[in-house]
Coordinates of C-alpha atoms and ligand atoms in Angstrom, one line a residue:
M246 CA -16.2 -21.5 -187.8
L247 CA -12.5 -20.5 -187.9
K248 CA -9.8 -22.8 -188.9
F249 CA -6.1 -22.5 -188.1
N250 CA -3.1 -24.7 -189.0
G251 CA 0.0 -25.7 -187.1
T252 CA 2.6 -28.5 -186.8
S253 CA 1.6 -31.4 -184.6
V254 CA 4.1 -32.6 -182.0
F255 CA 1.7 -35.1 -180.4
G256 CA -1.4 -36.6 -181.8
G257 CA -4.9 -37.1 -180.5
I258 CA -8.2 -35.2 -180.6
A259 CA -9.3 -32.6 -178.0
I260 CA -12.7 -30.9 -177.8
G261 CA -13.2 -28.3 -175.1
S262 CA -13.1 -24.6 -174.2
L263 CA -10.4 -22.3 -175.5
C264 CA -8.3 -20.5 -173.0
I265 CA -5.7 -17.8 -174.0
F266 CA -2.6 -17.9 -171.9
Q267 CA -1.0 -14.5 -171.4
K268 CA 2.6 -14.2 -170.2
K269 CA 3.0 -12.7 -166.8
E270 CA 4.0 -9.1 -167.0
N271 CA 6.6 -8.4 -164.4
K272 CA 6.8 -4.7 -165.0
V273 CA 4.6 -2.7 -162.6
E274 CA 3.8 0.9 -163.5
R275 CA 3.7 3.7 -160.9
R276 CA 0.5 5.7 -161.2
Q277 CA -0.6 8.7 -159.1
I278 CA -4.0 8.2 -157.6
E279 CA -6.6 10.7 -156.3
D280 CA -8.4 8.8 -153.7
A281 CA -6.0 6.9 -151.4
A282 CA -8.7 5.5 -149.1
Q283 CA -10.4 3.9 -152.1
E284 CA -7.1 2.5 -153.3
V285 CA -6.4 1.0 -149.8
Q286 CA -9.9 -0.6 -150.1
R287 CA -9.0 -2.0 -153.5
F288 CA -5.9 -3.5 -152.0
E289 CA -7.8 -5.0 -149.0
K290 CA -10.2 -6.6 -151.4
A291 CA -7.4 -8.1 -153.5
K292 CA -5.8 -9.4 -150.3
E293 CA -9.1 -11.1 -149.3
T294 CA -9.3 -12.7 -152.8
G295 CA -5.6 -13.8 -152.5
I296 CA -6.1 -15.4 -149.1
S297 CA -9.2 -17.3 -150.2
Q298 CA -7.3 -18.5 -153.3
L299 CA -4.5 -19.7 -151.1
K300 CA -7.0 -21.5 -148.8
E301 CA -8.4 -23.3 -151.9
L302 CA -4.9 -24.2 -153.0
Y303 CA -4.1 -25.6 -149.5
D304 CA -7.2 -27.8 -149.5
K305 CA -6.5 -29.1 -153.0
A306 CA -2.8 -29.8 -152.3
L307 CA -3.7 -31.5 -149.0
K308 CA -6.0 -33.8 -151.0
D309 CA -3.6 -34.4 -154.0
V310 CA -0.1 -34.4 -152.5
G311 CA -0.3 -34.4 -148.8
E312 CA 0.3 -32.2 -145.8
A313 CA 4.0 -31.6 -146.3
E314 CA 3.5 -30.0 -149.7
A315 CA 0.3 -28.2 -148.8
M316 CA 1.9 -26.4 -145.8
I317 CA 3.5 -23.7 -148.0
F318 CA 0.0 -22.4 -148.9
E319 CA -0.8 -22.0 -145.2
V320 CA 2.4 -20.1 -144.7
H321 CA 1.6 -17.9 -147.7
Q322 CA -1.8 -17.1 -146.2
M323 CA -0.2 -15.9 -143.0
M324 CA 2.4 -13.9 -144.8
M325 CA -0.2 -12.2 -147.0
D326 CA -2.0 -11.2 -143.8
D327 CA 1.1 -10.2 -141.9
G328 CA 0.7 -6.9 -140.1
D329 CA 4.0 -5.3 -141.1
Y330 CA 3.6 -6.3 -144.7
V331 CA 0.1 -5.1 -145.0
D332 CA 0.7 -1.8 -143.0
S333 CA 3.8 -1.0 -145.2
I334 CA 1.6 -1.3 -148.3
C335 CA -1.3 0.7 -147.0
N336 CA 1.0 3.4 -145.6
M337 CA 2.7 3.8 -149.0
I338 CA -0.6 4.1 -150.8
T339 CA -1.8 6.7 -148.3
E340 CA 1.4 8.7 -148.0
E341 CA 2.6 8.7 -151.6
H342 CA -0.8 8.5 -153.4
V343 CA 0.4 5.6 -155.6
N344 CA -1.5 2.7 -157.1
A345 CA -1.7 -0.5 -155.0
E346 CA 0.2 -2.6 -157.6
Y347 CA 3.1 -0.3 -157.3
A348 CA 3.0 -0.2 -153.5
V349 CA 3.0 -4.0 -153.4
S350 CA 6.0 -4.2 -155.7
Q351 CA 8.0 -1.7 -153.7
V352 CA 7.2 -3.4 -150.4
R353 CA 8.0 -6.7 -152.0
N354 CA 11.5 -5.5 -153.0
R355 CA 12.2 -4.1 -149.5
F356 CA 11.0 -7.2 -147.6
A357 CA 12.7 -9.6 -150.0
A358 CA 16.0 -7.7 -149.6
M359 CA 15.6 -7.8 -145.9
F360 CA 15.1 -11.6 -145.8
E361 CA 17.9 -12.2 -148.2
A362 CA 20.4 -10.3 -145.9
M363 CA 19.6 -12.6 -143.0
D364 CA 22.1 -15.2 -141.7
D365 CA 19.7 -18.0 -141.2
D366 CA 19.1 -20.2 -144.3
Y367 CA 15.4 -20.7 -143.5
M368 CA 14.8 -16.9 -143.2
R369 CA 16.7 -16.3 -146.4
G370 CA 14.4 -18.7 -148.1
R371 CA 11.4 -16.6 -147.2
A372 CA 12.4 -14.0 -149.8
A373 CA 11.0 -16.2 -152.5
D374 CA 7.8 -16.5 -150.6
I375 CA 7.4 -12.7 -150.3
R376 CA 7.9 -12.5 -154.1
D377 CA 5.4 -15.2 -154.7
I378 CA 2.6 -13.7 -152.6
S379 CA 3.2 -10.2 -153.9
Q380 CA 3.0 -11.5 -157.5
R381 CA -0.3 -13.1 -156.7
L382 CA -1.6 -9.7 -155.3
I383 CA -0.3 -7.8 -158.3
E384 CA -2.0 -10.2 -160.7
I385 CA -5.3 -10.0 -158.8
L386 CA -5.1 -6.2 -158.7
S387 CA -4.2 -5.8 -162.4
G388 CA -6.6 -8.5 -163.6
T389 CA -3.9 -10.5 -165.2
Q390 CA -4.4 -13.7 -163.3
Q391 CA -4.3 -16.7 -165.6
A392 CA -7.5 -17.3 -167.5
M393 CA -7.3 -21.0 -166.8
D394 CA -8.3 -20.3 -163.2
M395 CA -11.6 -18.8 -164.6
F396 CA -12.7 -22.1 -166.2
Q397 CA -14.3 -25.0 -164.3
E398 CA -14.2 -27.2 -167.4
P399 CA -11.0 -28.7 -169.0
V400 CA -9.5 -26.3 -171.5
V401 CA -7.3 -26.1 -174.6
I402 CA -4.5 -23.6 -173.8
V403 CA -3.5 -21.3 -176.7
A404 CA -0.3 -19.3 -176.1
Q405 CA 2.4 -17.4 -178.0
D406 CA 4.9 -19.9 -176.5
L407 CA 5.3 -21.8 -173.3
A408 CA 8.3 -22.2 -171.1
P409 CA 8.5 -25.5 -169.2
S410 CA 8.2 -23.6 -165.9
E411 CA 4.8 -22.2 -167.2
T412 CA 3.6 -25.5 -168.5
V413 CA 4.2 -27.3 -165.2
Q414 CA 1.9 -24.8 -163.4
F415 CA -1.2 -26.0 -165.4
E416 CA -3.5 -28.3 -163.5
K417 CA -3.1 -31.5 -165.5
D418 CA -6.7 -32.7 -165.1
K419 CA -7.9 -29.4 -166.6
L420 CA -5.7 -29.4 -169.6
L421 CA -7.0 -31.0 -172.9
A422 CA -4.4 -29.7 -175.4
I423 CA -1.7 -27.2 -176.0
V424 CA -1.5 -24.9 -179.0
T425 CA 1.3 -22.4 -179.4
R426 CA 2.1 -19.8 -182.1
E427 CA 5.9 -20.5 -181.7
G428 CA 7.6 -23.5 -180.1
S429 CA 9.7 -26.4 -181.3
A430 CA 9.1 -30.2 -181.5
N431 CA 12.0 -31.0 -179.2
S432 CA 11.3 -28.4 -176.5
H433 CA 10.5 -29.6 -173.0
T434 CA 6.9 -28.3 -173.4
A435 CA 6.4 -30.7 -176.3
I436 CA 7.9 -33.5 -174.1
L437 CA 5.5 -32.5 -171.3
A438 CA 2.5 -32.8 -173.6
R439 CA 3.6 -36.3 -174.6
T440 CA 3.9 -37.2 -170.9
M441 CA 0.4 -35.9 -170.3
D442 CA -0.8 -37.7 -173.4
I443 CA -2.6 -34.6 -174.8
P444 CA -2.5 -33.2 -178.4
A445 CA 0.0 -30.4 -178.9
L446 CA 0.5 -28.1 -181.9
I447 CA 3.3 -25.6 -182.4
Q448 CA 3.8 -22.9 -185.1
T449 CA 0.1 -22.4 -185.3
D450 CA -1.3 -19.3 -187.1
I451 CA -4.0 -18.6 -184.5
E452 CA -4.2 -15.1 -183.1
L453 CA -4.4 -14.6 -179.3
K454 CA -7.7 -12.7 -179.4
P455 CA -9.3 -12.3 -175.9
E456 CA -12.7 -12.8 -177.5
Y457 CA -11.7 -16.4 -178.2
N458 CA -11.6 -17.1 -174.5
G459 CA -14.3 -19.7 -173.6
K460 CA -15.3 -20.5 -177.2
K461 CA -15.7 -24.1 -178.2
V462 CA -12.5 -25.4 -179.8
I463 CA -11.3 -28.7 -181.5
V464 CA -7.7 -29.6 -181.8
D465 CA -6.8 -32.3 -184.3
G466 CA -3.3 -33.4 -183.3
F467 CA -3.1 -35.7 -186.3
T468 CA -3.5 -33.0 -189.0
G469 CA -2.3 -30.0 -186.9
T470 CA -5.7 -28.2 -187.3
V471 CA -7.5 -26.0 -184.8
Y472 CA -11.3 -25.3 -185.3
V473 CA -12.7 -22.4 -183.2
D474 CA -16.5 -22.4 -183.0
P475 CA -16.8 -25.6 -185.1
D476 CA -19.9 -26.1 -187.2
A477 CA -22.1 -29.1 -186.5
E478 CA -20.7 -31.2 -189.3
T479 CA -17.0 -30.7 -188.3
L480 CA -18.0 -31.4 -184.7
K481 CA -19.6 -34.7 -185.7
V482 CA -16.6 -35.8 -187.8
M483 CA -14.2 -34.9 -185.0
E484 CA -16.3 -36.7 -182.3
E485 CA -16.1 -39.8 -184.5
K486 CA -12.4 -39.4 -184.9
L487 CA -12.0 -39.0 -181.1
A488 CA -14.1 -42.2 -180.6
K489 CA -11.8 -44.1 -183.0
C490 CA -8.8 -42.8 -181.3
Q491 CA -10.1 -44.0 -178.0
E492 CA -10.9 -47.4 -179.5
E493 CA -7.3 -47.7 -180.8
K494 CA -6.0 -46.9 -177.3
Q495 CA -8.3 -49.6 -176.0
L496 CA -6.9 -52.1 -178.4
L497 CA -3.4 -51.4 -177.2
Q498 CA -4.5 -52.3 -173.7
Q499 CA -4.3 -55.9 -174.7
L500 CA -0.5 -55.6 -174.6
K501 CA -0.6 -54.9 -170.9
G502 CA 1.1 -57.6 -168.9
K503 CA 2.9 -58.9 -172.1
E504 CA 6.7 -59.3 -172.0
D505 CA 9.0 -56.8 -173.8
V506 CA 10.7 -59.4 -175.9
T507 CA 11.4 -59.4 -179.7
A508 CA 10.0 -62.0 -182.0
D509 CA 13.3 -63.8 -181.8
G510 CA 13.6 -63.7 -178.1
R511 CA 15.7 -60.7 -177.1
K512 CA 14.5 -59.0 -173.9
I513 CA 14.4 -55.2 -173.8
K514 CA 13.8 -53.1 -170.8
L515 CA 10.9 -50.8 -171.6
Y516 CA 10.7 -48.0 -169.2
A517 CA 9.0 -44.6 -169.0
N518 CA 10.1 -41.0 -168.6
I519 CA 8.5 -38.7 -165.9
G520 CA 8.9 -35.2 -164.5
N521 CA 6.8 -35.4 -161.4
P522 CA 5.9 -38.0 -158.8
K523 CA 2.2 -37.7 -160.0
D524 CA 3.3 -39.0 -163.4
V525 CA 3.8 -42.4 -161.8
E526 CA 0.1 -43.1 -162.2
S527 CA 0.4 -43.1 -166.0
V528 CA 3.6 -45.1 -165.8
L529 CA 1.7 -47.8 -164.0
Q530 CA -1.4 -47.5 -166.1
N531 CA 0.6 -48.0 -169.2
D532 CA 2.5 -50.9 -167.7
A533 CA 6.1 -49.6 -168.1
R534 CA 8.5 -51.9 -166.3
G535 CA 10.4 -49.1 -164.7
I536 CA 11.2 -45.4 -164.9
G537 CA 14.2 -44.8 -167.1
L538 CA 14.3 -41.0 -166.6
F539 CA 12.9 -39.0 -163.8
R540 CA 13.7 -35.4 -164.8
S541 CA 14.2 -34.2 -161.2
E542 CA 14.6 -30.6 -162.3
F543 CA 10.9 -30.3 -162.6
L544 CA 10.7 -30.5 -158.8
Y545 CA 12.8 -27.3 -158.9
L546 CA 10.7 -25.7 -161.7
E547 CA 7.5 -26.2 -159.7
S548 CA 8.9 -24.6 -156.6
S549 CA 9.5 -21.0 -155.7
N550 CA 12.7 -21.8 -153.9
F551 CA 15.3 -24.6 -153.7
P552 CA 13.4 -27.7 -152.7
T553 CA 14.8 -28.8 -149.3
E554 CA 16.4 -32.2 -148.7
E555 CA 13.3 -33.3 -146.9
E556 CA 10.9 -32.2 -149.8
Q557 CA 13.1 -34.0 -152.3
F558 CA 13.4 -37.1 -150.2
Q559 CA 9.6 -37.3 -149.9
A560 CA 9.2 -37.0 -153.7
Y561 CA 11.8 -39.6 -154.5
K562 CA 10.6 -42.0 -151.8
T563 CA 7.0 -41.7 -153.0
V564 CA 8.1 -42.6 -156.6
A565 CA 10.3 -45.5 -155.4
E566 CA 7.5 -46.9 -153.2
K567 CA 4.8 -46.6 -155.8
M568 CA 7.0 -48.4 -158.3
E569 CA 7.2 -51.3 -155.8
G570 CA 10.7 -52.6 -156.5
K571 CA 10.8 -51.7 -160.2
K572 CA 13.8 -49.7 -161.3
V573 CA 13.5 -45.9 -160.9
I574 CA 16.4 -44.0 -162.6
I575 CA 16.5 -40.4 -161.2
R576 CA 18.5 -37.9 -163.2
T577 CA 20.1 -35.2 -161.0
L578 CA 19.2 -31.6 -161.6
D579 CA 19.4 -30.6 -165.3
I580 CA 18.5 -26.9 -164.8
G581 CA 19.6 -24.3 -167.3
A582 CA 19.0 -23.7 -171.0
D583 CA 15.2 -23.6 -171.5
K584 CA 14.6 -24.8 -167.9
T585 CA 15.2 -21.8 -165.7
V586 CA 13.9 -20.6 -162.4
D587 CA 14.5 -17.1 -160.9
Y588 CA 15.8 -18.3 -157.6
F589 CA 18.9 -19.9 -159.2
G590 CA 19.9 -16.4 -160.2
L591 CA 21.3 -17.6 -163.5
E592 CA 22.7 -14.9 -165.6
Q593 CA 21.6 -14.3 -169.2
E594 CA 23.9 -16.1 -171.6
E595 CA 24.6 -15.9 -175.3
N596 CA 24.3 -19.7 -175.7
P597 CA 22.5 -21.1 -172.7
A598 CA 22.2 -24.6 -174.2
M599 CA 26.0 -24.7 -174.2
G600 CA 26.3 -22.7 -171.0
Y601 CA 26.1 -23.0 -167.3
R602 CA 23.7 -25.8 -166.9
A603 CA 23.1 -29.3 -165.4
I604 CA 26.1 -31.0 -164.0
R605 CA 28.2 -27.8 -164.5
I606 CA 26.0 -26.1 -161.9
C607 CA 26.2 -29.1 -159.6
L608 CA 30.0 -29.3 -159.7
T609 CA 30.4 -25.6 -159.1
Q610 CA 27.8 -25.3 -156.4
P611 CA 28.3 -28.7 -154.6
E612 CA 26.0 -27.6 -151.7
I613 CA 23.0 -27.8 -154.1
F614 CA 24.3 -31.1 -155.5
K615 CA 24.9 -32.7 -152.1
T616 CA 21.4 -31.8 -150.9
Q617 CA 20.0 -33.7 -153.9
L618 CA 22.3 -36.6 -153.5
R619 CA 21.5 -37.0 -149.8
A620 CA 17.8 -37.0 -150.6
L621 CA 18.4 -39.6 -153.3
Y622 CA 20.4 -41.9 -151.1
R623 CA 18.0 -41.6 -148.3
A624 CA 15.2 -42.5 -150.7
S625 CA 17.2 -45.5 -152.0
A626 CA 16.2 -47.4 -148.8
Y627 CA 12.6 -47.5 -150.1
G628 CA 12.9 -49.0 -153.5
E629 CA 15.1 -49.7 -156.5
I630 CA 16.6 -46.3 -157.2
A631 CA 19.5 -45.6 -159.6
I632 CA 21.1 -42.2 -160.2
M633 CA 22.2 -40.7 -163.5
F634 CA 24.1 -37.6 -164.3
P635 CA 23.3 -35.3 -167.2
M636 CA 25.5 -33.3 -169.7
I637 CA 28.7 -35.3 -169.1
T638 CA 31.6 -34.6 -171.4
S639 CA 34.6 -36.2 -169.7
V640 CA 36.0 -39.0 -167.4
E641 CA 37.3 -36.3 -165.1
E642 CA 33.8 -35.0 -164.4
V643 CA 32.6 -38.5 -163.6
R644 CA 35.4 -39.0 -161.2
E645 CA 34.7 -35.7 -159.5
I646 CA 31.0 -36.7 -159.2
K647 CA 31.9 -40.1 -157.7
G648 CA 34.1 -38.3 -155.1
I649 CA 31.2 -36.1 -154.0
V650 CA 28.9 -39.2 -153.9
E651 CA 31.4 -40.9 -151.6
E652 CA 31.4 -37.9 -149.3
V653 CA 27.6 -37.9 -149.1
K654 CA 27.6 -41.6 -148.4
E655 CA 30.2 -41.2 -145.6
E656 CA 28.1 -38.4 -144.0
L657 CA 25.0 -40.6 -144.1
E658 CA 26.9 -43.5 -142.6
K659 CA 28.2 -41.3 -139.8
Q660 CA 24.7 -40.1 -139.1
E661 CA 23.5 -43.7 -139.2
I662 CA 20.9 -42.9 -141.9
P663 CA 20.0 -46.0 -143.8
F664 CA 20.6 -46.1 -147.6
K665 CA 21.4 -48.8 -150.3
E666 CA 24.1 -49.0 -152.8
V667 CA 22.7 -47.8 -156.1
E668 CA 23.6 -48.1 -159.7
L669 CA 25.3 -44.9 -161.0
G670 CA 24.9 -44.0 -164.7
I671 CA 25.5 -41.2 -167.0
M672 CA 23.6 -39.6 -169.9
I673 CA 25.4 -39.7 -173.2
E674 CA 24.1 -36.5 -174.7
T675 CA 27.2 -34.7 -175.9
P676 CA 29.3 -35.8 -178.8
A677 CA 32.3 -35.7 -176.5
A678 CA 30.7 -38.3 -174.2
A679 CA 29.8 -40.5 -177.2
M680 CA 33.4 -40.3 -178.5
V681 CA 35.0 -41.3 -175.2
S682 CA 32.3 -43.7 -174.2
D683 CA 34.8 -46.6 -174.2
D684 CA 36.6 -44.8 -171.3
L685 CA 33.4 -43.6 -169.6
A686 CA 32.0 -47.2 -169.6
K687 CA 34.8 -48.3 -167.2
E688 CA 33.6 -45.7 -164.7
V689 CA 29.8 -46.2 -164.4
D690 CA 27.1 -48.9 -164.2
F691 CA 25.1 -47.8 -167.3
F692 CA 24.6 -45.4 -170.1
S693 CA 21.4 -43.6 -171.1
I694 CA 21.5 -41.9 -174.4
G695 CA 19.9 -38.5 -174.5
T696 CA 19.1 -38.1 -178.2
N697 CA 17.4 -34.7 -177.8
D698 CA 20.6 -33.0 -176.8
L699 CA 22.9 -35.4 -178.6
T700 CA 21.1 -34.4 -181.8
Q701 CA 21.2 -30.7 -181.1
Y702 CA 25.0 -30.7 -180.3
T703 CA 25.9 -33.1 -183.1
L704 CA 24.0 -31.4 -185.9
A705 CA 24.7 -27.9 -184.4
I706 CA 20.9 -27.2 -184.3
D707 CA 19.3 -25.4 -181.4
R708 CA 16.4 -27.7 -180.3
Q709 CA 14.4 -24.7 -179.2
N710 CA 14.8 -22.8 -182.5
A711 CA 11.5 -23.2 -184.4
K712 CA 13.1 -21.9 -187.6
L713 CA 15.4 -24.9 -187.7
G714 CA 12.7 -27.5 -187.4
H715 CA 13.1 -28.9 -190.8
F716 CA 16.9 -29.1 -190.5
Y717 CA 16.5 -31.2 -187.3
Q718 CA 17.1 -34.7 -188.6
P719 CA 16.9 -37.2 -185.8
H720 CA 17.5 -40.1 -188.2
H721 CA 20.8 -38.5 -189.3
K722 CA 23.5 -41.2 -189.8
A723 CA 25.8 -39.3 -187.5
I724 CA 23.3 -39.9 -184.6
L725 CA 22.6 -43.5 -185.5
R726 CA 26.3 -44.3 -185.8
M727 CA 27.0 -42.7 -182.4
I728 CA 24.2 -44.7 -180.8
E729 CA 25.6 -47.9 -182.2
M730 CA 29.1 -47.0 -181.1
V731 CA 28.0 -46.1 -177.5
V732 CA 26.1 -49.4 -177.2
K733 CA 29.2 -51.4 -178.4
N734 CA 31.5 -49.6 -176.0
A735 CA 29.0 -50.2 -173.1
H736 CA 28.8 -53.9 -173.9
A737 CA 32.6 -54.2 -174.2
A738 CA 32.9 -52.9 -170.6
G739 CA 30.0 -55.2 -169.5
I740 CA 27.5 -52.5 -168.8
W741 CA 24.0 -51.8 -170.3
A742 CA 23.0 -48.9 -172.5
G743 CA 19.5 -47.4 -173.2
I744 CA 17.9 -44.5 -174.9
C745 CA 15.8 -42.0 -172.9
G746 CA 15.6 -39.2 -175.5
E747 CA 12.5 -38.8 -177.6
L748 CA 14.1 -40.9 -180.4
G749 CA 13.6 -43.9 -178.2
A750 CA 9.9 -43.7 -178.9
D751 CA 10.3 -43.3 -182.7
L752 CA 8.4 -46.3 -184.0
E753 CA 10.2 -46.3 -187.3
L754 CA 13.5 -47.1 -185.4
T755 CA 12.5 -49.7 -182.8
E756 CA 13.8 -52.5 -184.9
T757 CA 17.0 -50.6 -185.8
F758 CA 17.7 -50.0 -182.0
V759 CA 17.0 -53.6 -181.2
K760 CA 19.4 -54.8 -183.9
M761 CA 22.1 -52.4 -182.5
G762 CA 21.8 -54.1 -179.2
V763 CA 20.1 -51.3 -177.3
D764 CA 19.2 -52.8 -173.9
E765 CA 16.6 -50.3 -172.7
L766 CA 14.1 -47.8 -174.2
S767 CA 12.6 -45.2 -172.0
V768 CA 9.7 -43.3 -173.5
S769 CA 6.7 -41.1 -172.5
P770 CA 4.2 -43.2 -170.6
S771 CA 1.7 -42.6 -173.5
M772 CA 4.1 -44.3 -175.9
V773 CA 4.9 -47.5 -173.9
L774 CA 2.3 -49.8 -175.3
K775 CA 3.0 -48.7 -178.9
V776 CA 6.7 -49.3 -178.5
R777 CA 5.9 -52.7 -176.8
K778 CA 3.9 -53.7 -179.9
N779 CA 6.9 -52.8 -182.1
I780 CA 9.5 -54.6 -179.9
R781 CA 7.3 -57.8 -180.0
E782 CA 7.2 -57.6 -183.8
A783 CA 10.9 -56.8 -184.3
K784 CA 13.8 -59.2 -184.9
A785 CA 17.1 -58.6 -183.1
E786 CA 19.1 -60.8 -185.5
S787 CA 18.7 -60.2 -189.2
Ligands
PEP886 C1 17.9 -35.7 -173.9 O1 18.6 -34.7 -174.0 O2 17.7 -36.5 -174.8 C2 17.2 -35.9 -172.6 C3 16.5 -37.0 -172.4 O3 17.2 -34.9 -171.7 P1 16.3 -33.6 -171.8 O4 15.3 -33.8 -173.0 O5 15.6 -33.4 -170.5 O6 17.4 -32.6 -172.1
MG887 MG1 19.2 -33.6 -172.3

């Protein structure tokens, strides 16, 4: 048995197979090959594998998410088998005697550039698809396709580090736990683990040895320990711990259906945070009374190109309908910093967390913003949607946003597309917004405090930087005073204020927040019942 230690960012016990996650290598080497005919055959075989994988993905998506989302895999199958594309690759292998991976990468560049130069928006969008199918072929050819696909059973992923765009690609029903060698407690990957309700460890001293793949592994998310090839005694102790954990979860179930009201009668809105329409299942299972933060950028992270208005509309409508009239607060695109995707073409920045991100992208590229706003307003007709805007620093930004919102509404009216009036709120996640929250409160319907970013900007601590972990003090007085001030300013203007950052689920602070007058707490679905227990035991007046 091997034992490794890390820092836990979410508790729980997982027992399963270990799967090493290797980062995708984008650099393809050019090699001279002797036998071109054999290389063409190797390519043809990879193509067959690729097409059958895409068929499987199509069937799975059709079952899980419906025809509209599954379509893309059918399109990819056709593209991978397209005569021009395939001939160009085979000709290059035959004429230049180069390896198939290299030929695919060169043809990919040529075809993607050709699509990108077209006038038609739809055709331009195909450039990303060409990249996507070519990447699949290169990975099959070079044997670097993710190991997770090799396992039928659920796995524990062990990685150097994981970007949110990588984490969202994992099949959730096959993921038991996440263990990384790097990582920070406030990263979006940690947040995703909490949403999925699986143990997660960061800063773990486990090596990424390929021979660990497929070995039995136990992750103890309470102590931050990983056991590879556990001995019988450890396995028995851990199985008992797992059973106890499940029992405790079971006990919490008794709080389902109970009101979110303090011992002295103050009602609190207890909502949940999600990143994907599929997360609604766990919101409902855990009996949250609404969704306080739908991180819409995850729709963009999961896609290989800008999600269209229709795709977004379907996603928002699905969530609104499934929540059956309960509040669904959707945050507009918060891309940038650690959440990046290639197709946005974002440049490398010195300080991405303080850079071109979130509302700054939306205000400088209003066509992206308007597409999302149109989808949101269209979906408003199907439930109780509210919209909130991230990374606000000034009243001027809010006024500019409201101007764009009005334009979108006028357009929809002209086109006779039905929509409802929705609450418009902002995230308070910069010290600037907190300091001018008295003025901001006069402009919007609600505030939602994003303590993850508010903490990083107030304490000048990069939330992604693992070395700063022990300087990251979420209970710092500066943060708590700001929260109190923001709530006071909200109430003075007659609007409500909640917390949707991770601090909202900090069980040590539930009573403090209630006493401050916080109206709403929005937490990971897995934390809802624990927070409910604390709310019901807390006193609002001391
Ligand atoms: C926050 O900053 O607290 C927040 C909720 O947003 P995110 O974690 O997505 O940046
Ligand atoms: Mg934030």
